[in-house]
CSV table of C-alpha atoms and ligand atoms in Angstrom, one decimal:
chain,number,residue,atom,x,y,z
A,141,MET,CA,44.7,78.0,-28.1
A,142,GLY,CA,42.5,77.6,-25.0
A,143,TYR,CA,43.1,81.2,-24.0
A,144,ASN,CA,40.7,83.0,-26.4
A,145,ARG,CA,37.5,81.9,-24.8
A,146,GLY,CA,34.9,84.2,-23.3
A,147,ALA,CA,34.7,85.7,-19.9
A,148,LEU,CA,33.4,82.5,-18.4
A,149,ASN,CA,36.8,80.9,-18.9
A,150,MET,CA,38.7,83.9,-17.6
A,151,LEU,CA,40.1,83.9,-14.0
A,152,SER,CA,38.2,85.8,-11.4
A,153,VAL,CA,40.1,88.5,-9.5
A,154,ALA,CA,40.1,86.3,-6.4
A,155,GLU,CA,41.3,83.2,-8.2
A,156,ALA,CA,44.0,85.2,-10.0
A,157,ARG,CA,45.2,86.8,-6.7
A,158,GLU,CA,45.3,83.4,-5.0
A,159,ARG,CA,47.3,81.9,-7.8
A,160,ILE,CA,49.8,84.7,-7.6
A,161,LEU,CA,50.0,84.8,-3.8
A,162,SER,CA,50.6,81.1,-3.5
A,163,ASN,CA,53.9,81.5,-5.3
A,164,PHE,CA,55.4,84.0,-2.8
A,165,GLN,CA,56.7,83.7,0.8
A,166,THR,CA,57.9,86.2,3.3
A,167,THR,CA,61.5,87.3,2.7
A,168,ALA,CA,64.4,86.4,5.0
A,169,THR,CA,65.2,88.6,8.0
A,170,GLU,CA,68.2,90.8,8.8
A,171,SER,CA,69.4,92.6,11.9
A,172,ILE,CA,69.8,96.4,11.3
A,173,SER,CA,70.6,99.3,13.5
A,174,LEU,CA,67.7,100.9,15.3
A,175,ILE,CA,68.0,104.3,13.5
A,176,ALA,CA,67.3,102.5,10.2
A,177,CYS,CA,64.2,100.8,11.4
A,178,ALA,CA,61.5,103.4,10.7
A,179,SER,CA,58.8,101.8,8.4
A,180,ARG,CA,60.5,98.4,8.5
A,181,VAL,CA,58.6,95.3,9.4
A,182,LEU,CA,59.5,93.6,12.7
A,183,ALA,CA,60.5,90.0,12.3
A,184,ILE,CA,60.2,89.0,16.0
A,185,ASP,CA,58.1,89.7,19.0
A,186,ILE,CA,59.8,92.2,21.3
A,187,ALA,CA,59.6,91.6,25.0
A,188,ALA,CA,60.9,93.9,27.6
A,189,ASP,CA,63.8,92.4,29.6
A,190,HIS,CA,63.3,94.9,32.4
A,191,ASP,CA,60.6,97.0,34.0
A,192,LEU,CA,59.8,100.5,32.8
A,193,PRO,CA,60.3,102.8,34.6
A,194,LEU,CA,63.2,100.8,36.0
A,195,PHE,CA,63.0,102.6,39.3
A,196,ASP,CA,60.5,104.7,41.3
A,197,ASN,CA,60.9,108.3,40.2
A,198,SER,CA,59.4,111.7,40.6
A,199,ALA,CA,56.7,112.9,38.1
A,200,MET,CA,57.3,116.5,39.2
A,201,ASP,CA,59.9,119.0,40.2
A,202,GLY,CA,59.4,119.4,43.9
A,203,PHE,CA,60.2,117.6,47.2
A,204,ALA,CA,60.2,113.9,48.0
A,205,ILE,CA,58.4,113.5,51.3
A,206,ARG,CA,56.7,111.0,53.6
A,207,SER,CA,52.9,111.2,53.2
A,208,GLU,CA,52.5,110.6,57.0
A,209,ASP,CA,54.4,113.9,57.6
A,210,THR,CA,51.8,116.0,55.6
A,211,SER,CA,48.9,117.9,57.0
A,212,ALA,CA,46.3,120.4,56.1
A,213,SER,CA,47.8,122.8,58.5
A,214,ARG,CA,51.3,124.1,58.0
A,215,VAL,CA,54.2,121.7,58.3
A,216,THR,CA,57.9,122.5,57.9
A,217,LEU,CA,60.3,119.7,56.8
A,218,LYS,CA,64.1,119.7,56.9
A,219,VAL,CA,65.6,119.4,53.4
A,220,VAL,CA,68.3,116.7,53.7
A,221,ALA,CA,69.3,116.1,50.1
A,222,ASP,CA,69.1,117.4,46.6
A,223,ILE,CA,68.4,114.8,43.9
A,224,PRO,CA,68.8,115.8,40.3
A,225,ALA,CA,67.7,113.5,37.4
A,226,GLY,CA,70.3,110.8,36.7
A,227,SER,CA,71.7,110.6,40.3
A,228,THR,CA,71.4,107.9,42.9
A,229,PRO,CA,69.9,109.2,46.1
A,230,LYS,CA,72.3,108.6,49.1
A,231,VAL,CA,69.8,109.4,51.9
A,232,ILE,CA,67.1,107.5,53.6
A,233,LEU,CA,64.3,109.9,54.5
A,234,LYS,CA,63.3,109.9,58.1
A,235,ALA,CA,60.3,111.5,59.9
A,236,GLY,CA,60.3,115.3,59.4
A,237,GLU,CA,62.6,115.2,56.4
A,238,ALA,CA,62.3,116.0,52.7
A,239,ALA,CA,64.6,115.9,49.6
A,240,ARG,CA,64.5,118.3,46.7
A,241,ILE,CA,63.9,116.2,43.7
A,242,MET,CA,63.6,116.8,39.9
A,243,THR,CA,61.3,115.2,37.4
A,244,GLY,CA,62.6,111.7,36.5
A,245,ALA,CA,65.0,111.5,39.4
A,246,GLN,CA,65.1,108.4,41.5
A,247,LEU,CA,63.0,108.5,44.7
A,248,PRO,CA,65.0,108.1,47.9
A,249,VAL,CA,64.3,105.2,50.2
A,250,GLY,CA,61.8,106.3,52.9
A,251,ALA,CA,59.9,108.8,50.6
A,252,ASN,CA,56.5,107.7,49.4
A,253,ALA,CA,55.2,110.9,47.8
A,254,VAL,CA,56.3,114.1,46.0
A,255,ILE,CA,54.9,117.5,46.6
A,256,PRO,CA,55.2,119.8,43.6
A,257,VAL,CA,57.3,122.9,44.2
A,258,GLU,CA,54.3,125.1,43.3
A,259,ASP,CA,52.5,123.8,46.4
A,260,THR,CA,55.3,124.8,48.8
A,261,ASP,CA,56.9,128.0,50.1
A,262,VAL,CA,59.8,127.5,47.8
A,263,LYS,CA,59.0,129.5,44.7
A,264,ASN,CA,62.3,129.4,43.0
A,265,LEU,CA,63.5,126.3,41.3
A,266,GLU,CA,65.3,128.1,38.5
A,267,ALA,CA,68.4,126.5,37.0
A,268,GLY,CA,71.4,127.0,39.3
A,269,THR,CA,69.5,127.5,42.6
A,270,SER,CA,70.6,125.3,45.4
A,271,ALA,CA,68.3,123.4,47.7
A,272,PRO,CA,66.7,125.3,50.6
A,273,LYS,CA,67.3,124.3,54.2
A,274,THR,CA,63.6,123.7,54.9
A,275,VAL,CA,60.4,123.4,53.0
A,276,SER,CA,56.9,124.4,54.3
A,277,PHE,CA,53.4,123.7,52.9
A,278,GLU,CA,49.8,123.2,54.0
A,279,LYS,CA,48.5,120.1,52.3
A,280,THR,CA,48.0,116.5,52.9
A,281,VAL,CA,49.7,114.4,50.2
A,282,ALA,CA,48.5,110.9,49.6
A,283,THR,CA,51.0,108.0,49.5
A,284,GLY,CA,52.2,107.5,45.9
A,285,LYS,CA,51.2,111.0,44.8
A,286,ASN,CA,53.4,112.3,41.9
A,287,ILE,CA,55.5,109.1,41.8
A,288,ARG,CA,56.0,107.0,38.8
A,289,PRO,CA,56.5,103.6,40.3
A,290,ARG,CA,58.8,101.0,38.9
A,291,GLY,CA,57.0,98.8,36.3
A,292,MET,CA,54.1,101.2,36.0
A,293,ASP,CA,54.3,101.3,32.2
A,294,ILE,CA,55.8,98.0,31.3
A,295,GLN,CA,56.7,94.9,33.2
A,296,ALA,CA,59.7,92.7,32.5
A,297,GLY,CA,58.7,90.0,30.1
A,298,GLU,CA,55.8,91.8,28.6
A,299,VAL,CA,55.5,91.6,24.8
A,300,VAL,CA,55.3,95.3,23.6
A,301,LEU,CA,55.7,95.0,19.8
A,302,LYS,CA,54.7,92.1,17.6
A,303,ARG,CA,56.2,90.4,14.6
A,304,GLY,CA,54.6,91.8,11.4
A,305,GLN,CA,54.2,95.3,12.8
A,306,THR,CA,55.5,98.2,10.6
A,307,LEU,CA,57.7,100.2,12.9
A,308,LYS,CA,56.5,103.8,13.6
A,309,PRO,CA,58.7,106.6,15.0
A,310,GLN,CA,57.4,106.1,18.5
A,311,ASP,CA,58.1,102.3,18.3
A,312,LEU,CA,61.7,103.2,17.7
A,313,GLY,CA,61.6,105.3,20.8
A,314,LEU,CA,60.3,102.3,22.8
A,315,LEU,CA,62.9,100.0,21.4
A,316,ALA,CA,65.5,102.5,22.5
A,317,MET,CA,64.0,102.6,26.0
A,318,LEU,CA,64.4,98.9,26.1
A,319,GLY,CA,68.0,98.9,24.8
A,320,PHE,CA,67.6,97.4,21.3
A,321,ALA,CA,70.5,98.9,19.4
A,322,ASN,CA,69.8,96.5,16.6
A,323,VAL,CA,66.5,95.0,15.5
A,324,GLN,CA,65.6,91.9,13.6
A,325,VAL,CA,63.4,93.0,10.6
A,326,TYR,CA,62.3,91.4,7.3
A,327,LYS,CA,64.4,92.2,4.3
A,328,LYS,CA,62.8,94.6,2.0
A,329,PRO,CA,61.3,92.9,-1.0
A,330,ARG,CA,63.1,93.8,-4.3
A,331,VAL,CA,61.3,94.4,-7.5
A,332,ALA,CA,62.7,94.9,-11.0
A,333,LEU,CA,60.5,97.3,-12.9
A,334,LEU,CA,60.3,97.8,-16.6
A,335,SER,CA,58.1,99.4,-19.2
A,336,SER,CA,57.6,98.3,-22.7
A,337,GLY,CA,56.6,99.9,-25.9
A,338,ASP,CA,58.2,101.6,-28.9
A,339,GLU,CA,56.0,104.6,-28.3
A,340,LEU,CA,57.5,105.5,-24.9
A,341,LEU,CA,59.7,108.5,-24.4
A,342,ALA,CA,61.7,109.4,-21.3
A,343,VAL,CA,60.1,112.2,-19.2
A,344,ASP,CA,62.7,114.7,-20.2
A,345,ALA,CA,62.8,113.9,-23.9
A,346,PRO,CA,61.2,116.2,-26.4
A,347,LEU,CA,57.8,115.1,-27.6
A,348,GLU,CA,57.7,113.4,-31.0
A,349,SER,CA,54.9,112.6,-33.3
A,350,GLY,CA,53.0,109.5,-32.3
A,351,LYS,CA,54.9,109.1,-29.0
A,352,ILE,CA,53.9,109.4,-25.4
A,353,ARG,CA,55.9,109.7,-22.2
A,354,ASP,CA,56.5,106.7,-20.0
A,355,SER,CA,54.4,107.4,-17.0
A,356,ASN,CA,53.8,103.9,-15.7
A,357,SER,CA,57.4,103.5,-14.5
A,358,TYR,CA,56.9,106.5,-12.2
A,359,THR,CA,53.5,105.5,-10.8
A,360,LEU,CA,54.7,102.0,-10.3
A,361,ALA,CA,58.1,102.8,-8.8
A,362,ALA,CA,56.4,105.1,-6.2
A,363,SER,CA,53.7,102.4,-5.5
A,364,ILE,CA,56.4,99.8,-4.9
A,365,GLU,CA,58.2,102.1,-2.5
A,366,SER,CA,54.9,103.0,-0.8
A,367,ALA,CA,54.6,99.3,0.0
A,368,GLY,CA,58.0,99.4,1.8
A,369,SER,CA,59.8,97.7,-1.0
A,370,GLU,CA,62.9,98.4,-3.1
A,371,VAL,CA,62.5,99.1,-6.8
A,372,ILE,CA,65.2,98.5,-9.4
A,373,ARG,CA,64.2,100.6,-12.4
A,374,LEU,CA,65.3,98.9,-15.6
A,375,GLY,CA,63.9,101.4,-18.1
A,376,VAL,CA,61.9,100.8,-21.3
A,377,ALA,CA,62.0,97.7,-23.5
A,378,LYS,CA,61.5,98.2,-27.2
A,379,ASP,CA,58.8,96.1,-28.9
A,380,THR,CA,61.3,93.5,-30.0
A,381,ARG,CA,62.0,90.1,-28.6
A,382,THR,CA,65.6,90.8,-28.0
A,383,SER,CA,65.0,94.1,-26.2
A,384,VAL,CA,62.5,92.5,-23.9
A,385,GLU,CA,64.8,89.6,-23.2
A,386,ALA,CA,67.7,91.8,-22.5
A,387,LEU,CA,65.8,93.7,-19.8
A,388,PHE,CA,64.5,90.5,-18.3
A,389,GLN,CA,68.1,89.2,-18.1
A,390,LYS,CA,69.1,92.4,-16.4
A,391,ALA,CA,66.4,91.8,-13.8
A,392,ILE,CA,67.7,88.2,-13.2
A,393,ASN,CA,71.1,89.6,-12.4
A,394,GLU,CA,69.7,92.1,-9.9
A,395,ASN,CA,68.6,89.3,-7.6
A,396,VAL,CA,65.0,90.5,-7.2
A,397,ASP,CA,62.0,88.8,-5.7
A,398,PHE,CA,60.1,89.2,-9.0
A,399,ILE,CA,59.9,91.1,-12.2
A,400,LEU,CA,57.1,93.6,-12.8
A,401,SER,CA,56.4,95.0,-16.2
A,402,SER,CA,53.7,97.1,-17.8
A,403,ALA,CA,52.3,96.7,-21.3
A,404,GLY,CA,53.0,94.2,-24.0
A,405,VAL,CA,50.8,91.4,-22.5
A,406,SER,CA,47.7,92.0,-24.6
A,407,VAL,CA,46.7,90.6,-28.0
A,408,GLY,CA,48.6,93.2,-30.0
A,409,ALA,CA,50.9,92.2,-32.8
A,410,PHE,CA,53.8,93.7,-30.9
A,411,ASP,CA,53.1,92.4,-27.5
A,412,TYR,CA,56.4,90.6,-27.0
A,413,VAL,CA,56.4,90.5,-23.2
A,414,LYS,CA,53.9,87.7,-23.2
A,415,GLU,CA,55.7,85.9,-26.0
A,416,VAL,CA,59.1,86.0,-24.2
A,417,ILE,CA,57.6,84.6,-21.1
A,418,GLU,CA,56.0,81.8,-23.0
A,419,ALA,CA,59.3,81.1,-24.8
A,420,LYS,CA,61.7,81.4,-21.9
A,421,GLY,CA,59.6,80.6,-18.9
A,422,SER,CA,56.0,79.7,-18.4
A,423,LEU,CA,52.8,81.6,-18.5
A,424,ASN,CA,50.3,80.8,-15.7
A,425,PHE,CA,47.6,83.2,-16.9
A,426,TRP,CA,47.3,86.4,-18.9
A,427,ARG,CA,43.8,87.6,-18.5
A,428,VAL,CA,41.6,88.4,-15.5
A,429,ASN,CA,37.9,89.1,-15.5
A,430,MET,CA,38.2,92.7,-14.4
A,431,ARG,CA,37.9,96.2,-15.6
A,432,PRO,CA,40.1,98.0,-16.0
A,433,GLY,CA,43.0,95.7,-16.3
A,434,LYS,CA,42.0,92.6,-18.1
A,435,PRO,CA,45.3,91.8,-19.8
A,436,LEU,CA,47.3,90.9,-16.7
A,437,ALA,CA,49.9,88.2,-16.9
A,438,PHE,CA,51.5,86.0,-14.4
A,439,GLY,CA,54.3,83.5,-14.9
A,440,LYS,CA,58.0,83.0,-14.8
A,441,TYR,CA,60.9,84.2,-16.8
A,442,LEU,CA,63.4,81.3,-16.4
A,443,ASP,CA,62.9,80.7,-12.7
A,444,LYS,CA,62.0,84.2,-11.7
A,445,GLN,CA,58.4,85.1,-10.9
A,446,PHE,CA,56.9,87.6,-13.3
A,447,ILE,CA,53.8,89.9,-13.1
A,448,GLY,CA,52.9,91.7,-16.3
A,449,LEU,CA,50.5,94.7,-15.7
A,450,PRO,CA,48.5,96.2,-18.5
A,451,GLY,CA,49.9,99.2,-20.3
A,452,ASN,CA,47.1,101.7,-19.8
A,453,PRO,CA,48.1,103.9,-16.9
A,454,VAL,CA,44.9,103.4,-14.9
A,455,SER,CA,44.9,99.6,-15.6
A,456,ALA,CA,48.5,99.4,-14.5
A,457,PHE,CA,47.7,101.2,-11.2
A,458,VAL,CA,44.6,99.1,-10.5
A,459,GLY,CA,46.4,95.9,-11.3
A,460,PHE,CA,49.2,97.0,-8.9
A,461,GLU,CA,46.7,97.6,-6.1
A,462,VAL,CA,44.7,94.5,-6.6
A,463,PHE,CA,47.6,92.0,-7.2
A,464,VAL,CA,51.0,93.4,-6.6
A,465,ARG,CA,50.5,95.3,-3.3
A,466,PRO,CA,49.2,92.1,-1.7
A,467,VAL,CA,52.3,90.2,-3.0
A,468,LEU,CA,54.6,92.9,-1.5
A,469,GLU,CA,52.7,92.8,1.8
A,470,ARG,CA,53.2,89.0,2.0
A,471,LEU,CA,56.9,89.2,1.0
A,472,SER,CA,57.5,92.0,3.5
A,473,GLY,CA,56.1,90.0,6.5
A,474,LYS,CA,53.5,92.7,7.1
A,475,LEU,CA,50.4,91.7,9.1
A,476,GLY,CA,47.4,93.5,7.7
A,477,SER,CA,47.3,95.8,4.8
A,478,ASN,CA,47.7,99.6,4.5
A,479,ARG,CA,44.8,99.6,2.1
A,480,ARG,CA,41.4,99.6,3.8
A,481,LYS,CA,38.0,98.8,2.3
A,482,ILE,CA,34.8,100.5,3.5
A,483,LYS,CA,31.2,100.6,2.5
A,484,VAL,CA,30.0,103.7,0.7
A,485,ARG,CA,27.0,104.9,-1.2
A,486,SER,CA,27.2,106.3,-4.7
A,487,VAL,CA,25.2,109.4,-5.6
A,488,GLU,CA,24.7,108.1,-9.1
A,489,GLU,CA,23.9,104.8,-10.7
A,490,LEU,CA,27.0,102.8,-11.4
A,491,GLU,CA,27.4,100.7,-14.6
A,492,SER,CA,29.7,97.8,-15.4
A,493,ASP,CA,30.0,95.3,-18.2
A,494,GLY,CA,29.8,92.4,-15.8
A,495,ARG,CA,33.5,92.2,-15.1
A,496,GLU,CA,34.7,93.0,-11.5
A,497,SER,CA,35.0,96.7,-12.0
A,498,TYR,CA,37.1,99.3,-10.2
A,499,LEU,CA,35.7,102.8,-10.6
A,500,ARG,CA,37.5,106.0,-9.6
A,501,ALA,CA,35.5,108.1,-7.1
A,502,LYS,CA,35.9,110.8,-4.5
A,503,LEU,CA,34.4,110.4,-1.1
A,504,HIS,CA,32.7,112.8,1.3
A,505,GLU,CA,30.8,112.3,4.5
A,506,GLU,CA,27.2,113.2,4.9
A,507,ASN,CA,25.5,112.5,8.3
A,508,GLY,CA,28.1,109.9,9.1
A,509,ILE,CA,27.7,108.1,5.8
A,510,GLN,CA,30.5,108.0,3.2
A,511,ILE,CA,29.1,109.2,-0.1
A,512,ALA,CA,31.0,108.5,-3.4
A,513,ARG,CA,30.9,110.5,-6.6
A,514,LEU,CA,32.8,109.3,-9.8
A,515,THR,CA,35.6,111.6,-10.7
A,516,GLY,CA,34.8,111.6,-14.4
A,517,HIS,CA,35.6,109.7,-17.5
A,518,GLN,CA,36.5,106.1,-16.5
A,519,GLY,CA,38.7,105.3,-19.6
A,520,SER,CA,41.7,103.3,-18.7
A,521,GLY,CA,44.0,105.9,-20.2
A,522,ASN,CA,42.5,108.8,-18.2
A,523,LEU,CA,45.0,109.2,-15.4
A,524,LEU,CA,43.5,112.5,-14.2
A,525,SER,CA,40.3,110.9,-13.0
A,526,LEU,CA,42.5,108.5,-10.9
A,527,VAL,CA,44.5,111.4,-9.6
A,528,GLN,CA,41.3,113.1,-8.5
A,529,ALA,CA,40.0,109.9,-6.8
A,530,ASP,CA,40.5,108.9,-3.3
A,531,ALA,CA,38.8,105.5,-3.6
A,532,LEU,CA,38.1,102.7,-6.1
A,533,LEU,CA,34.5,101.5,-6.0
A,534,ILE,CA,34.4,97.8,-6.5
A,535,ILE,CA,31.5,96.4,-8.5
A,536,PRO,CA,31.4,92.6,-8.2
A,537,ALA,CA,31.6,90.3,-11.2
A,538,GLY,CA,28.2,89.6,-12.7
A,539,VAL,CA,26.7,92.9,-11.6
A,540,LYS,CA,25.9,95.3,-14.4
A,541,CYS,CA,24.2,98.1,-12.5
A,542,VAL,CA,24.3,99.4,-9.0
A,543,PRO,CA,21.4,101.8,-8.3
A,544,ALA,CA,22.2,105.2,-6.8
A,545,GLY,CA,22.2,105.1,-3.0
A,546,GLN,CA,23.0,101.4,-2.8
A,547,GLU,CA,25.9,100.3,-0.7
A,548,VAL,CA,29.1,99.4,-2.6
A,549,GLU,CA,32.6,98.5,-1.4
A,550,ALA,CA,35.3,101.1,-1.8
A,551,LEU,CA,39.1,100.5,-1.7
A,552,LEU,CA,40.6,103.5,-0.1
A,553,LEU,CA,43.7,104.9,-1.9
B,132,AMP,P1,49.9,97.7,-24.7
B,132,AMP,O1,49.5,96.8,-23.6
B,132,AMP,O2,51.4,97.6,-25.0
B,132,AMP,O3,49.1,97.6,-25.9
B,132,AMP,O4,49.7,99.2,-24.2
B,132,AMP,C1,48.4,99.6,-23.9
B,132,AMP,C2,48.3,101.1,-23.8
B,132,AMP,O5,49.1,101.6,-22.7
B,132,AMP,C3,48.8,101.8,-25.0
B,132,AMP,O6,48.0,103.0,-25.3
B,132,AMP,C4,50.2,102.3,-24.6
B,132,AMP,O7,50.7,103.4,-25.3
B,132,AMP,C5,50.0,102.6,-23.1
B,132,AMP,N1,51.2,102.5,-22.4
B,132,AMP,C6,52.0,101.4,-22.4
B,132,AMP,N2,53.1,101.6,-21.6
B,132,AMP,C7,52.9,102.8,-21.0
B,132,AMP,C8,53.7,103.5,-20.1
B,132,AMP,N3,54.9,103.0,-19.6
B,132,AMP,N4,53.3,104.8,-19.7
B,132,AMP,C9,52.1,105.2,-20.3
B,132,AMP,N5,51.4,104.6,-21.1
B,132,AMP,C10,51.7,103.4,-21.5
B,133,MG,MG1,52.6,98.1,-26.4
């Protein structure tokens, strides 16, 4: 077998990711109702088909006036109309006239400014009061003062949201302003998730000798959902060919974008996942030059794409972040990633065995510089040190030691 050669023949992280990504394309789109759009990825550019605001309106509760009628010495204007929000003004303001107007109400023709009620002799605008006969004030008010002119915020035709954006709550508000009751978004990627191993117990089962609880399916399900994707949890396959095949078959019937498993892809005598892929599909690769997470498989079961993460809980998590999240981001049509990389400095010397290494660390800031401290034992089974970390420090392949204080890249979690 050509597989069991040394690290030199192993795929680099970048090569492995490229091989995986080249097999995935963005999902189809669908039109869904606006209220369901939060956190979904926009599949089209959104252009306004009208100005916002759509009409000149008052920014204050007060009086619509003509700037030329105002003066630093006292003036008294005749109040000829009362304009609540939502109404259409029926007057045309003439010299010496004013109209009581509420915030957001359409400005009457002839008016070119608004004087806030606080600046006038009218002190009472409480709900239910009717408009006074006159209004007096001592103030010059510039043309346009306290008016929100038509098109001030957005002009008809302007592109306000872009394809590939993940919709935030305020984006939904803007879409509502523009009248989008339904929105074209990308379909959520669908992932079938399974664990494998005879040692795995359900979270609510009593502990038994030699067994552990299946934790990966929780970490990974939540990770899939955090990437805006749907997870179909298929449970745990036993370490037999038939059990693994049965769950893969279930995945096929679920019409998913790909199958994601953990464990069973190493060199153990009971690692049937890899074997089933080789027998019923094809194995593209099964080892990557990284730590943790070397036994990472990619291939197909029948015609379905398959990614096999390592079994150790930290390896599974790191493998997800390095390979699976980028796949989900591509499938989902998202532009950009919700994982950022920054430069940090480690307080201690960092060691690696020469593979591209991902070390768990906690960051803090000192004089504007991000400082990293390892969270403890870096064994691939030690989930607590991952729980305590807020970043993974990335030591490039070929580097065995990073001296304390030297810059290193950190993937923020
Ligand atoms: P394997 O790749 O099957 O040899 O598994 C590697 C290690 O990961 C073993 O110690 C397994 O017990 C552990 N492991 C496998 N699957 C899970 C899981 N779903 N949850 C927690 N640990 C697991
Ligand atoms: Mg196993």
